[in-house]
Coordinates of C-alpha atoms and ligand atoms in Angstrom, one line a residue:
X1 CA 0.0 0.0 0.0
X2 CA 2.4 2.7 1.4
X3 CA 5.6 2.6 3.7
X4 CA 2.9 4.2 5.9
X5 CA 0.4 1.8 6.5
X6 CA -0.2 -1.5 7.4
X7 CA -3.4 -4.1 6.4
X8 CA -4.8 -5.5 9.1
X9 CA -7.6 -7.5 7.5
X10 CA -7.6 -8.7 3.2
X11 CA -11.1 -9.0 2.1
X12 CA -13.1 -8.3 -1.3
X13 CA -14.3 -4.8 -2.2
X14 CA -17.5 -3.8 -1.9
X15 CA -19.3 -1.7 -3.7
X16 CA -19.7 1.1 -1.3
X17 CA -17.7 4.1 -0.2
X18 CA -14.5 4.2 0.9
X19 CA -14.2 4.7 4.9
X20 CA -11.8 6.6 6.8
X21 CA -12.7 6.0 10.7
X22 CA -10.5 9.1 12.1
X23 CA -9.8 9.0 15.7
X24 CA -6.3 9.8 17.0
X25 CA -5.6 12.5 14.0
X26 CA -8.5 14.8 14.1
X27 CA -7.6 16.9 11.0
X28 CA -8.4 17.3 7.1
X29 CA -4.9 18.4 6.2
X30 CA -1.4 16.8 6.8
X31 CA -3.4 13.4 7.3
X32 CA -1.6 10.4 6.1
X33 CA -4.5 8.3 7.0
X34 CA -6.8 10.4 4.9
X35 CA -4.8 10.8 2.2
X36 CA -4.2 7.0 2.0
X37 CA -7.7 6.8 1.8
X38 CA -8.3 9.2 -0.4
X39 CA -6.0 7.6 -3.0
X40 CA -7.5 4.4 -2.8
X41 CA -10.9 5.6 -3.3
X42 CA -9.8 7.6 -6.6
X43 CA -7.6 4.6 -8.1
X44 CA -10.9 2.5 -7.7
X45 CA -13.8 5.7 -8.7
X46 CA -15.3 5.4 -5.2
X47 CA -16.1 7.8 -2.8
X48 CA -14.8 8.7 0.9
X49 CA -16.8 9.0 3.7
X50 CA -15.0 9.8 7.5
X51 CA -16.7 8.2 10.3
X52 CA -15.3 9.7 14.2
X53 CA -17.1 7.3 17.1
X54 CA -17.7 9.5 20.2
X55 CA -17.1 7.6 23.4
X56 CA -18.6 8.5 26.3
X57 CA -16.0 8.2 29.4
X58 CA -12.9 7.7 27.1
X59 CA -10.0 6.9 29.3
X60 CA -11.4 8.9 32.6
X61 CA -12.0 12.4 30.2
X62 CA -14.7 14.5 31.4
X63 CA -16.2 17.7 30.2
X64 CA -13.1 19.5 29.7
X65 CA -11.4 17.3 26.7
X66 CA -14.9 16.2 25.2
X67 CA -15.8 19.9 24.5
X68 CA -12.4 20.9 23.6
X69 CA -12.5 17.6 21.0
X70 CA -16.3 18.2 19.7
X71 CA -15.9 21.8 18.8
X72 CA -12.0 20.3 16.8
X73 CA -14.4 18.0 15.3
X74 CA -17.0 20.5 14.1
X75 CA -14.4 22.4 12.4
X76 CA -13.3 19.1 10.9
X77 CA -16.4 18.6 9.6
X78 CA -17.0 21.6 7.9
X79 CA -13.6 21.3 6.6
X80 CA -14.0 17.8 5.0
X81 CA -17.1 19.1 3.8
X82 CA -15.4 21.0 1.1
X83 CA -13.3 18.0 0.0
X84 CA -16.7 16.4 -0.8
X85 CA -15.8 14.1 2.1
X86 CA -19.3 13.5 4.3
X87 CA -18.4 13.4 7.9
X88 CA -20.4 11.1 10.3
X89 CA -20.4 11.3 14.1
X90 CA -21.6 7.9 15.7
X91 CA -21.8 7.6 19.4
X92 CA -21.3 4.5 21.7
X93 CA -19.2 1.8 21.3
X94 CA -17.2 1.9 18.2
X95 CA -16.8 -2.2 18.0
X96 CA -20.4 -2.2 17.1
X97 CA -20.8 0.8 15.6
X98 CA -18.0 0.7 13.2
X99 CA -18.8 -3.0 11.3
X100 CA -23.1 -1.3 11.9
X101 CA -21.8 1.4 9.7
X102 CA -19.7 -0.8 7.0
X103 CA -22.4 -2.7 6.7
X104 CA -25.1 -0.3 6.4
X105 CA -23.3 1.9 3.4
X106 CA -21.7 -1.3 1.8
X107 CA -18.4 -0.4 2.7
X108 CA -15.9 -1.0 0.2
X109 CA -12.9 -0.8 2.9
X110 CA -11.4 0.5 6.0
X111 CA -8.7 2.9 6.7
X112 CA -7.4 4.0 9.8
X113 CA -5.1 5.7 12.0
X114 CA -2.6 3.8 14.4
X115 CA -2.5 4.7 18.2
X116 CA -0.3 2.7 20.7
X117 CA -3.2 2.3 23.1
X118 CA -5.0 -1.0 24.7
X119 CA -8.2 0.6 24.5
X120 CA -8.1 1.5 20.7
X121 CA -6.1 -1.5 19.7
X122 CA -8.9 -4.0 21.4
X123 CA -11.6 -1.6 19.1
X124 CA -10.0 -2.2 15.7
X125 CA -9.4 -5.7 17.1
X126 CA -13.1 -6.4 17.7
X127 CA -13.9 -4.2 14.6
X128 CA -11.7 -6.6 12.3
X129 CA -13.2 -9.7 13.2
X130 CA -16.7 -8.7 11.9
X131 CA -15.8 -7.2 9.3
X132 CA -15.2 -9.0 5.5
X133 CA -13.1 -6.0 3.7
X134 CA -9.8 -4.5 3.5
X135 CA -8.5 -2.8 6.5
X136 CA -5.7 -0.9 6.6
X137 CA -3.7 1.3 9.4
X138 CA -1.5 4.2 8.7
X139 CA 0.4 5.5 11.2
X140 CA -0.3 9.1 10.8
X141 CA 0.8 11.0 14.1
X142 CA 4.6 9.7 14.1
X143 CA 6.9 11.3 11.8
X144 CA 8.7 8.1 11.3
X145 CA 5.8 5.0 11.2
X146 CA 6.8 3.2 14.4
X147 CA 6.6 -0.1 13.3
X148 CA 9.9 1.3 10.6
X149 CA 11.7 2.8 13.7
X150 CA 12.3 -0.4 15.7
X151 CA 10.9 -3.5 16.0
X152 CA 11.1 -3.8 19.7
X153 CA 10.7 -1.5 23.4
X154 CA 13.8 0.8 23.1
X155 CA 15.4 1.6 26.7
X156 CA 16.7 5.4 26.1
X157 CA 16.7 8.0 24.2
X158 CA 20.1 7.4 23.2
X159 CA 19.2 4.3 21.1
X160 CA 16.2 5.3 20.1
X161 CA 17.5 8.8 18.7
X162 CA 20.0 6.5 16.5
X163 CA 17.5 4.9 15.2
X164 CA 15.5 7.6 14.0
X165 CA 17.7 10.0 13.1
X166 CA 19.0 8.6 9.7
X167 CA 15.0 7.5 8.6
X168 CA 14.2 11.7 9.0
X169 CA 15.7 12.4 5.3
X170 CA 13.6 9.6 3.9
X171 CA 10.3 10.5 6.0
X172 CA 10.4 14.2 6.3
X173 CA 9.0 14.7 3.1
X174 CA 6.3 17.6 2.4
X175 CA 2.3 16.6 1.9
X176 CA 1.2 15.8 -1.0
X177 CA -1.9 18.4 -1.1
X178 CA -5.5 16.8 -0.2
X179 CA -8.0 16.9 -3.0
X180 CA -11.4 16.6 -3.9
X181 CA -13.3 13.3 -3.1
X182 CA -14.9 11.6 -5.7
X183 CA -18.9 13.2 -5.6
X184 CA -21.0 10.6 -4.0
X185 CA -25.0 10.6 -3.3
X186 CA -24.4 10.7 0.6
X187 CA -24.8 14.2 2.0
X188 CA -23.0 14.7 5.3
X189 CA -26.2 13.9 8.1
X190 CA -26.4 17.0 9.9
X191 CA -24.5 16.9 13.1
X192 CA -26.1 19.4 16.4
X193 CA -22.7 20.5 17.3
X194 CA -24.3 22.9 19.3
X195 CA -26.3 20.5 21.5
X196 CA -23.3 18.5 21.7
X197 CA -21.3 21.4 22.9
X198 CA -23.8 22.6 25.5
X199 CA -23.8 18.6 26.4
X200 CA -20.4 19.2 27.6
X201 CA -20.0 22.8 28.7
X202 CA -21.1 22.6 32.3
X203 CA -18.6 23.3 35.2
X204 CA -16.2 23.3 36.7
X205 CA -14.1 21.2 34.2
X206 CA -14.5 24.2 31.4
X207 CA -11.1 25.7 29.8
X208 CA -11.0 29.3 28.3
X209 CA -7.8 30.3 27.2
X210 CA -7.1 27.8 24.2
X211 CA -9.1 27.7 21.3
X212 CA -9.8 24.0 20.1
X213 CA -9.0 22.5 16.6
X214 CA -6.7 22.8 13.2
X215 CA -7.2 26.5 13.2
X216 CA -6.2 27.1 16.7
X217 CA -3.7 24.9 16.4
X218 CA -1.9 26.9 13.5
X219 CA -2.4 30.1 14.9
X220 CA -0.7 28.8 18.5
X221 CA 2.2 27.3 16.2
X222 CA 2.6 30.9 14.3
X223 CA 3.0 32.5 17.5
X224 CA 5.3 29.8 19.3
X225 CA 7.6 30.4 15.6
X226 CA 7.6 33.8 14.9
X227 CA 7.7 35.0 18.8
X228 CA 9.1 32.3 21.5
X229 CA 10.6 29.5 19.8
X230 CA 14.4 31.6 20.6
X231 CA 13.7 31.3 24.1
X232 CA 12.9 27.4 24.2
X233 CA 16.7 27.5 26.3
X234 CA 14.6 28.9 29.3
X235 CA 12.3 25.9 29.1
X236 CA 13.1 24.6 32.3
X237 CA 11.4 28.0 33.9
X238 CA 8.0 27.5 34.5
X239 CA 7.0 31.0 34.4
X240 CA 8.7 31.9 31.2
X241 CA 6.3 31.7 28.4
X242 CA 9.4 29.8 26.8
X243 CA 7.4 26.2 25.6
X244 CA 5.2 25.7 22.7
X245 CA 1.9 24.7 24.0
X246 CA 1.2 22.8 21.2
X247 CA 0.9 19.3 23.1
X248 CA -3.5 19.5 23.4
X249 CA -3.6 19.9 19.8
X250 CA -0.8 17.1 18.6
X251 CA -2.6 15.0 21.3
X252 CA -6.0 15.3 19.5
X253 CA -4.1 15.4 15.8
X254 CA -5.3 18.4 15.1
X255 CA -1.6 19.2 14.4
X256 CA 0.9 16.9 12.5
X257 CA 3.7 16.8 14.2
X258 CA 5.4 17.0 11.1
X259 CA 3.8 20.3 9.8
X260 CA 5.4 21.1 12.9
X261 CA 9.3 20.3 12.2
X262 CA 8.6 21.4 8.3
X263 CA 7.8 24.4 8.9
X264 CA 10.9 25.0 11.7
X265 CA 13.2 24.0 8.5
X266 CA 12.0 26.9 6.5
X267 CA 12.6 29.4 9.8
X268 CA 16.1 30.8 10.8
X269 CA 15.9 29.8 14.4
X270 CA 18.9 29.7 16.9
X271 CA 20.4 26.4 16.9
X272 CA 20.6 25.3 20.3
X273 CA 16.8 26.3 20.6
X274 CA 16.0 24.5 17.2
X275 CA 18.1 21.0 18.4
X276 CA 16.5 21.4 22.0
X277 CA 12.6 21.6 20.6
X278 CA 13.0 18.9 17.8
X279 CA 14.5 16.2 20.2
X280 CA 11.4 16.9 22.6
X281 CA 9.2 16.8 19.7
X282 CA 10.7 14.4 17.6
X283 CA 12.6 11.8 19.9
X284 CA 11.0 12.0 23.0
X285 CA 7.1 12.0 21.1
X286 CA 8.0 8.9 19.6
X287 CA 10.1 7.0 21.7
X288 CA 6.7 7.5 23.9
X289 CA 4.9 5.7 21.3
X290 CA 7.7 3.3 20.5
X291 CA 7.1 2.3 24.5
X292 CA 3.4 2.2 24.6
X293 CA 3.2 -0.2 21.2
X294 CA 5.6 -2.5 22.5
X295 CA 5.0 -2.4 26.1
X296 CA 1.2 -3.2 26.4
X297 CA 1.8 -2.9 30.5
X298 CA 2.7 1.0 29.9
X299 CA 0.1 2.2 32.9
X300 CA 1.4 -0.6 35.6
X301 CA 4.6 -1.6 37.6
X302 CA 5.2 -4.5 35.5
X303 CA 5.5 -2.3 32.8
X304 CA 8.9 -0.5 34.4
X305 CA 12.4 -1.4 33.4
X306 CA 14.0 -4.2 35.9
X307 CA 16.5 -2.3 37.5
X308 CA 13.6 0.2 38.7
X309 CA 11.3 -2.2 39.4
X310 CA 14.2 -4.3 41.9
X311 CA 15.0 -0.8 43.5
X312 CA 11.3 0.2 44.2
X313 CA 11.0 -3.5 45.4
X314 CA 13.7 -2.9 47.8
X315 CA 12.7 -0.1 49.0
X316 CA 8.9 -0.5 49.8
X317 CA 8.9 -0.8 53.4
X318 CA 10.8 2.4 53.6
X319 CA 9.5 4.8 56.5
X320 CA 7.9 8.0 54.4
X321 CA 7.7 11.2 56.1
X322 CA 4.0 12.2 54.4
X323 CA 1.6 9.5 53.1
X324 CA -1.6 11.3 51.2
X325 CA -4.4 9.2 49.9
X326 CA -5.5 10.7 46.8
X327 CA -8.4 12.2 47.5
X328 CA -5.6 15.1 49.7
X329 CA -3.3 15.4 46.4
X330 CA -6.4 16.0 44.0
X331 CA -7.7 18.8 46.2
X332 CA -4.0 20.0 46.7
X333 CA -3.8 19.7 50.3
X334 CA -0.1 18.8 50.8
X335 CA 2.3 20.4 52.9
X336 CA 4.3 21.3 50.0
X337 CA 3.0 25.0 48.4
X338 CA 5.0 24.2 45.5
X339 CA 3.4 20.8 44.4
X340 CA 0.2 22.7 45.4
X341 CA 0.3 25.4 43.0
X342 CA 1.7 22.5 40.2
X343 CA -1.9 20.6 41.1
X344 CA -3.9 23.7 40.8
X345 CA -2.2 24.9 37.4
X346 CA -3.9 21.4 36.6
X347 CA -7.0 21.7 37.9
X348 CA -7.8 25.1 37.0
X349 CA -6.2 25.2 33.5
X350 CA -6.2 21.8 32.1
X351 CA -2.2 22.0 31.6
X352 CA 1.1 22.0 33.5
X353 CA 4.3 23.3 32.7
X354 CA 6.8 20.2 31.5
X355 CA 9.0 20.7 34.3
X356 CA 6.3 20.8 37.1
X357 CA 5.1 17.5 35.5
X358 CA 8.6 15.7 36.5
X359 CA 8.3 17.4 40.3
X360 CA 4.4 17.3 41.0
X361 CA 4.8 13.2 39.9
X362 CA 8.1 12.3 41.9
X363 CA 6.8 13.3 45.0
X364 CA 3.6 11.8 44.3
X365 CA 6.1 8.3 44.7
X366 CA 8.0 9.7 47.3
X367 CA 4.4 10.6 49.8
X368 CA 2.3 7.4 48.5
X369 CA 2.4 4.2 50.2
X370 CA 3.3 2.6 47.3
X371 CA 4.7 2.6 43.5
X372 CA 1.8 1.1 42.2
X373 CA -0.6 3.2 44.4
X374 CA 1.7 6.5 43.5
X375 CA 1.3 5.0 39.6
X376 CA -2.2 4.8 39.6
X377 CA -2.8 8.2 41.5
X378 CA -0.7 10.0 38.9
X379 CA -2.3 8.6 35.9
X380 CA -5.8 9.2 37.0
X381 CA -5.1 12.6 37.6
X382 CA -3.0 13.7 34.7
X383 CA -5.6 11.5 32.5
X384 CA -8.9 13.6 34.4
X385 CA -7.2 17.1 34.3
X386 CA -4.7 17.6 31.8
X387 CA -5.9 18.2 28.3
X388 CA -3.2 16.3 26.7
X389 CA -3.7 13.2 28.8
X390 CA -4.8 10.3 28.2
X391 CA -1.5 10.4 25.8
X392 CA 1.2 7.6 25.4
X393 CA 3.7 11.0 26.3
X394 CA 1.7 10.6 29.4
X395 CA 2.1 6.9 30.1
X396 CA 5.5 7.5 29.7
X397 CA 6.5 10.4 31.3
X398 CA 4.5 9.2 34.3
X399 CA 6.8 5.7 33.8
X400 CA 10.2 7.8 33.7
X401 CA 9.4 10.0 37.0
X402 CA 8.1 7.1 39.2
X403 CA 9.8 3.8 37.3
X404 CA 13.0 5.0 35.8
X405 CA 12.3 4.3 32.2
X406 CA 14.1 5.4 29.8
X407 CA 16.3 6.7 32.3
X408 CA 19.6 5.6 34.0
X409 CA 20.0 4.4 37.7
X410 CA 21.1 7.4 40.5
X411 CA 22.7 7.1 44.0
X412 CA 20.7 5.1 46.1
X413 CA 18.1 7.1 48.7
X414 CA 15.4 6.2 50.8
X415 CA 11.5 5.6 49.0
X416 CA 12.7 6.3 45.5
X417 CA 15.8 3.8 45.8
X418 CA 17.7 4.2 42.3
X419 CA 15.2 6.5 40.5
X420 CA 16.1 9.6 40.0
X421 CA 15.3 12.4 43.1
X422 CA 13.8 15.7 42.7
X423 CA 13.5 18.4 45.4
X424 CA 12.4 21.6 46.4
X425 CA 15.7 23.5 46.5
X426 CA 16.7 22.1 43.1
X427 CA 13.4 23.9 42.2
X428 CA 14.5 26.9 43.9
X429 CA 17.9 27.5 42.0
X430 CA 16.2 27.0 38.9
X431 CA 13.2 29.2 38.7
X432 CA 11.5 31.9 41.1
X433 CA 9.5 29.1 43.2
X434 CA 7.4 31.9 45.2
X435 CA 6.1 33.3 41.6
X436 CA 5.2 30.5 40.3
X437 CA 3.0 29.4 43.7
X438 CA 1.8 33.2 43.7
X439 CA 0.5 32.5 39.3
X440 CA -1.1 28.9 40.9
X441 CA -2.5 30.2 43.6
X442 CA -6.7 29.2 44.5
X443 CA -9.7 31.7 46.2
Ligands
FAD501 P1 7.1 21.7 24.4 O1 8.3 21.7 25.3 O2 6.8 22.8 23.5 O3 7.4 20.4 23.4 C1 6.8 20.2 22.1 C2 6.2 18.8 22.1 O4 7.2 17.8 22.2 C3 5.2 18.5 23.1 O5 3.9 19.1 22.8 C4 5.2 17.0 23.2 O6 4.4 16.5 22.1 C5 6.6 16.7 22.9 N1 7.3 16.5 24.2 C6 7.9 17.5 25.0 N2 8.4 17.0 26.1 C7 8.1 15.6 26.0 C8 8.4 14.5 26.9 N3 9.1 14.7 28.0 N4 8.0 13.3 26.5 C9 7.3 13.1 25.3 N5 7.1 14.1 24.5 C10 7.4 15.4 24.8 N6 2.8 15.0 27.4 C11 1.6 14.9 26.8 O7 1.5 15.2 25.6 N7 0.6 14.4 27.5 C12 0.6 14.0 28.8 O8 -0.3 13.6 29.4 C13 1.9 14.2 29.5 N8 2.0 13.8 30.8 C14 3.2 13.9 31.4 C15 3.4 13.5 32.7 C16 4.6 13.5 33.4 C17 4.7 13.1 34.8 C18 5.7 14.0 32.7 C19 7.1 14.0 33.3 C20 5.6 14.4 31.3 C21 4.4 14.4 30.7 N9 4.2 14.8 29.3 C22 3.0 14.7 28.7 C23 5.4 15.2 28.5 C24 5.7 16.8 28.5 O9 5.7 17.2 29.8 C25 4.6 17.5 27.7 O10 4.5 17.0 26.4 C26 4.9 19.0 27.6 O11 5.1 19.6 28.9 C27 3.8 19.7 26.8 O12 4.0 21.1 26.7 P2 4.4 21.8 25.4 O13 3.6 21.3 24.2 O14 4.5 23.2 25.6 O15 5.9 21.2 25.2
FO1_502 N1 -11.0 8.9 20.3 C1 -12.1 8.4 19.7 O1 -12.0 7.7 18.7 N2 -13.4 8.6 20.2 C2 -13.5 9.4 21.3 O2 -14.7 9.5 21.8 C3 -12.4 9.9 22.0 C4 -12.5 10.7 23.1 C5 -11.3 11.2 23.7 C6 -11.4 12.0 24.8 C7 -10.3 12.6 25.4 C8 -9.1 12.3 24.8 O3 -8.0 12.8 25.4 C9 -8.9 11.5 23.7 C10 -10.1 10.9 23.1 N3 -10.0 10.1 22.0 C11 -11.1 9.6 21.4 C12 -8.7 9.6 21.5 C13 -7.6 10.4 21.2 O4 -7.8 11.0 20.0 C14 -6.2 9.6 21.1 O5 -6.2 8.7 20.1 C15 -5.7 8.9 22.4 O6 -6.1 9.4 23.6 C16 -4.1 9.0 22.5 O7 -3.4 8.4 21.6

């Protein structure tokens, strides 16, 4: 098919539309998985039809990400509107609604995009095995497909960046540009965004100061380009206005990451602040993924590397000065006015500076009475708060502060053992602790 995309499933051609069942990369533009579908429908004179399943619940996301993700999707769908492309929103579970749909417009076959997660890998699993037509998967969110990168769970960066590396020159090619759909007699069903929206506007989970979909996207990529990217060096600050912000919007794919690093080529940007962005963009994004896809235990202990998960062992029955339950870390009630602020930024604002993330989750190991009851603490609250949760960067960032992955071993210390140590007056020589608490604070 393409270097792109995998087949799940052969099967005969129907004599129905072509479907494109978008659900990691929301977007009409800089969509592998579109365009692969698109291409197949031309070379055989059918039509394209997308198909987005809304599911209620998804991964412990409430108010905040669904109406941040429906009004992305009504701009999508007004969008694909003028590639002829009819745009259907089912709701419920997409395991029956999927092979429902195939069935009920003749299908002629199925594209996809590829996410690393149990939840949507078990969908196009159940999906597949009603279904009697071609499926196919493109991985359209990773610069590099991550099945091409490595064929197994890389253990640092360091590997992983040699890897990738030399495949850029092949894969970092421009879009082809997206084009008209072959005309078809299904008219997009009208879709009450509005209803929808109202559905899941109510409080207190609302966010104001990001504006959802493609075109925000863009316009929060402009800015980050033409105004901040030459201070990406001060990233470490959280109250510099140093990082992109683009992470809700490549979370949803209503950015492609590699729009992202195409347009950066055609910028004259300072290098260390160019080499510093990319390698969080490029690296660390997908080595998240390459984890995720190959590590199916990503959100669990067992999913740790060994020599974490024998030093956490070790150190289990260690005495801890503070023990919260969760309920005292989600309202922010610790005796620390810096992790405090970190969990309001959250709370409030549906975001947290990158190198809050690393502190606010280290001493959620280092005051829970366990690993696995500090790794299931931090994932339920990055995954209920944060828009970008719910994200295989999550998984693994969450795996790197509390299990050591993809890092290396430290001196030895009490409740963290070998993992690497954060603390409060590393915090203070790196960034003005008191304004940041003061930005965070609540009432
Ligand atoms: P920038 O610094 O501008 O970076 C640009 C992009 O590069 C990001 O949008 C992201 O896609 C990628 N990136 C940056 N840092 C990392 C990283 N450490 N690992 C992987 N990719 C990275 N990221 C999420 O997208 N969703 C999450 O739920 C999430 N949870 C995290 C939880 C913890 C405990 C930790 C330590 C990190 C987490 N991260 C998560 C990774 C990182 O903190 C965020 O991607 C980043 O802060 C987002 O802000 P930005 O877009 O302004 O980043
Ligand atoms: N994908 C879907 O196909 N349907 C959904 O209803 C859906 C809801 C959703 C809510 C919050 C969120 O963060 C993600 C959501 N996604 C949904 C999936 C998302 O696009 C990503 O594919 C994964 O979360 C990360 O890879």
């Amino acid at each position: 098919m393409n270097k792109r995309t995998i087949q799940i499933k052969s099967g005969t051609l129907n004599k129905g539309p072509v479907v494109y069942w978008m659900s990691r990369d929301q977007r009409i533009h800089d969509n592998w998985a579109l365009l692969t579908a698109l291409r197949f429908s031309k070379e055989n004179k059918l039509p394209t039809v997308i198909v987005f399943n809304l599911t209620g619940g998804f991964l412990g996301a409430g108010n905040r990400q669904f109406g941040f993700m429906i009004s992305g999707l009504e701009e999508i769908y007004n969008t694909a509107a003028e590639y002829n492309i009819p745009f259907y929103l089912l709701r419920g579970e997409p395991g029956v609604n999927i092979p429902e749909f195939l069935e009920a417009t003749s299908a002629s076959a199925l594209f996809t995009d590829l996410d690393p997660l149990k939840i949507k890998r078990k969908w196009l699993k159940e999906i597949s095995a009603k279904v009697k037509i071609p499926v196919y998967q493109t991985d359209a969110h990773n610069i590099v497909p991550l099945f091409r990168v490595s064929g197994k769970q890389e253990f640092s960066a360091m590997h992983f960046r040699k890897k990738i590396v030399p495949l850029l020159r092949e894969y970092l090619e421009e879009y082809p540009p997206i084009f008209k759909a072959e005309k078809s007699g299904m008219n997009a069903p009208s879709t009450d965004f509005e209803s929808l929206k109202k559905e899941y506007a109510a409080p207190p989970f609302e966010v104001d100061w990001i504006s959802a979909g493609p075109e925000g996207a863009y316009k929060t990529l402009e800015n980050f380009l033409h105004k901040r990217i030459n201070n990406y060096n001060t990233k470490n600050d959280p109250n510099s206005n140093s990082v992109s912000g683009l992470s809700p919007y490549l979370h949803f794919g209503n950015l492609s990451a590699q729009r992202v690093v195409l347009n950066i080529e055609r910028m004259d940007v300072d290098p260390e602040c160019r080499a510093s962005f990319l390698d969080e963009l490029i690296v660390r994004r997908e080595l998240s993924d390459n984890f995720c896809w190959y590590n199916q235990s990503y959100d669990r202990f067992e999913g740790f590397p060994q020599w974490g998960k024998d030093s956490l062992e070790k150190h289990r029955n260690d005495e801890r000065e503070f023990i919260y339950k969760r309920s005292v870390f989600e309202k922010a009630k610790t005796h620390d006015p810096l992790w405090n602020a970190a969990q309001n930024e959250m709370v409030l604002k549906g975001k947290m500076h990158g190198y809050m993330r690393m502190y606010w989750c280290k001493k959620i190991l280092e005051w829970s009475s366990s690993p696995e009851e500090a790794l299931q603490t931090a994932v339920y609250l990055n995954d209920k708060y944060e828009l970008d949760g719910r994200d295989p960067n999550g998984y693994a960032g969450i795996a790197w502060s509390i299990g050591g992955l993809h890092d290396r071993p430290f001196a030895e210390r009490p409740v963290y053992g070998r993992i690497r140590y954060m603390n409060y007056n590393g915090c203070k020589r790196k960034f003005d602790v008191e304004k940041y608490i003061q930005n965070n604070m609540t009432g």
